[in-house]
């Protein structure tokens, strides 16, 4: 979709469209906002993918032992998605549901990060002399 | 670049549906007006869900979330 300036222009135009459509009917304006969010997310995903490919190539080329790179990428993905959806729900004046989505997201990230906690605890325990 | 047209199309559908709704209400056919609005909403919903599924597939591939999601 080209440079970031193009993206900002698209966002501004879409924002004006949303303002117009919101007068007429509320429901379709919410779908328009959702569509705009999806486009921004798709645009960002392309950039983020290049970033992660760079990390992976660094890890494989210089065999830098980034132990939990995969878990980190997953956590970033879940966090980003949860934030995206909870902001949308807040936009639709569904704050209670947004809070629930955030709680679920945090729990999911905790589940993802559990093995890291375990490995940290094990290393700590190994320092303590039996 | 073609994504902008989708935004315009959705906005156009929204406005046209609103106009149809008011015209039908003036003609006195209140219930048909509500049906027209509903159909317009469904059309837009189908478009948005198509993009939503495309987005979620890309998220799964980028963030290596295959086995979890």
Short mmCIF file of N, CA, C and O in Angstrom, two decimals, chain A residues 82-83 85-91 93-107:
data_model
loop_
_atom_site.label_atom_id
_atom_site.label_comp_id
_atom_site.label_asym_id
_atom_site.label_seq_id
_atom_site.Cartn_x
_atom_site.Cartn_y
_atom_site.Cartn_z
N UNK A 82 -5.36 -8.23 20.89
CA UNK A 82 -6.29 -7.92 21.99
C UNK A 82 -6.53 -6.42 22.05
O UNK A 82 -7.67 -5.96 22.20
N UNK A 83 -5.47 -5.64 21.89
CA UNK A 83 -5.63 -4.19 21.95
C UNK A 83 -6.52 -3.71 20.81
O UNK A 83 -7.42 -2.88 21.01
N UNK A 85 -8.91 -5.28 19.27
CA UNK A 85 -10.32 -5.64 19.43
C UNK A 85 -10.93 -4.86 20.59
O UNK A 85 -12.06 -4.36 20.53
N UNK A 86 -10.14 -4.65 21.67
CA UNK A 86 -10.75 -3.95 22.81
C UNK A 86 -10.99 -2.48 22.46
O UNK A 86 -11.99 -1.90 22.85
N UNK A 87 -10.10 -1.89 21.66
CA UNK A 87 -10.34 -0.48 21.27
C UNK A 87 -11.59 -0.39 20.40
O UNK A 87 -12.40 0.53 20.54
N UNK A 88 -11.77 -1.40 19.53
CA UNK A 88 -12.96 -1.38 18.66
C UNK A 88 -14.22 -1.48 19.51
O UNK A 88 -15.20 -0.76 19.28
N UNK A 89 -14.19 -2.35 20.52
CA UNK A 89 -15.37 -2.51 21.37
C UNK A 89 -15.65 -1.21 22.12
O UNK A 89 -16.78 -0.78 22.27
N UNK A 90 -14.56 -0.56 22.58
CA UNK A 90 -14.78 0.71 23.28
C UNK A 90 -15.39 1.73 22.31
O UNK A 90 -16.26 2.51 22.68
N UNK A 91 -14.98 1.66 21.05
CA UNK A 91 -15.51 2.59 20.06
C UNK A 91 -17.00 2.37 19.88
O UNK A 91 -17.77 3.30 19.62
N UNK A 93 -18.97 1.68 22.18
CA UNK A 93 -19.55 1.92 23.50
C UNK A 93 -19.84 0.62 24.24
O UNK A 93 -20.88 0.48 24.90
N UNK A 94 -18.97 -0.40 24.05
CA UNK A 94 -19.17 -1.66 24.79
C UNK A 94 -18.01 -1.83 25.75
O UNK A 94 -17.24 -2.79 25.66
N UNK A 95 -17.87 -0.87 26.69
CA UNK A 95 -16.67 -0.87 27.54
C UNK A 95 -16.58 -2.13 28.38
O UNK A 95 -15.49 -2.68 28.59
N UNK A 96 -17.73 -2.63 28.84
CA UNK A 96 -17.65 -3.81 29.72
C UNK A 96 -17.05 -4.99 28.94
O UNK A 96 -16.19 -5.70 29.45
N UNK A 97 -17.49 -5.16 27.69
CA UNK A 97 -16.95 -6.29 26.92
C UNK A 97 -15.46 -6.06 26.64
O UNK A 97 -14.65 -7.00 26.67
N UNK A 98 -15.09 -4.80 26.41
CA UNK A 98 -13.67 -4.51 26.11
C UNK A 98 -12.79 -4.92 27.28
O UNK A 98 -11.72 -5.52 27.10
N UNK A 99 -13.26 -4.63 28.50
CA UNK A 99 -12.46 -5.01 29.67
C UNK A 99 -12.30 -6.53 29.72
O UNK A 99 -11.21 -7.05 29.96
N UNK A 100 -13.39 -7.23 29.40
CA UNK A 100 -13.29 -8.71 29.43
C UNK A 100 -12.28 -9.19 28.40
O UNK A 100 -11.46 -10.09 28.68
N UNK A 101 -12.30 -8.59 27.22
CA UNK A 101 -11.37 -9.02 26.18
C UNK A 101 -9.94 -8.80 26.65
O UNK A 101 -9.05 -9.63 26.45
N UNK A 102 -9.72 -7.65 27.33
CA UNK A 102 -8.36 -7.39 27.80
C UNK A 102 -7.93 -8.43 28.83
O UNK A 102 -6.80 -8.93 28.78
N UNK A 103 -8.86 -8.79 29.72
CA UNK A 103 -8.50 -9.79 30.74
C UNK A 103 -8.13 -11.11 30.07
O UNK A 103 -7.12 -11.74 30.36
N UNK A 104 -8.96 -11.50 29.09
CA UNK A 104 -8.68 -12.76 28.39
C UNK A 104 -7.32 -12.68 27.71
O UNK A 104 -6.51 -13.61 27.77
N UNK A 105 -7.03 -11.53 27.09
CA UNK A 105 -5.74 -11.37 26.41
C UNK A 105 -4.59 -11.53 27.38
O UNK A 105 -3.60 -12.24 27.12
N UNK A 106 -4.72 -10.89 28.56
CA UNK A 106 -3.62 -10.97 29.54
C UNK A 106 -3.43 -12.40 29.97
O UNK A 106 -2.30 -12.91 30.05
N UNK A 107 -4.57 -13.11 30.23
CA UNK A 107 -4.44 -14.51 30.67
C UNK A 107 -3.74 -15.32 29.61
O UNK A 107 -2.86 -16.14 29.89
#
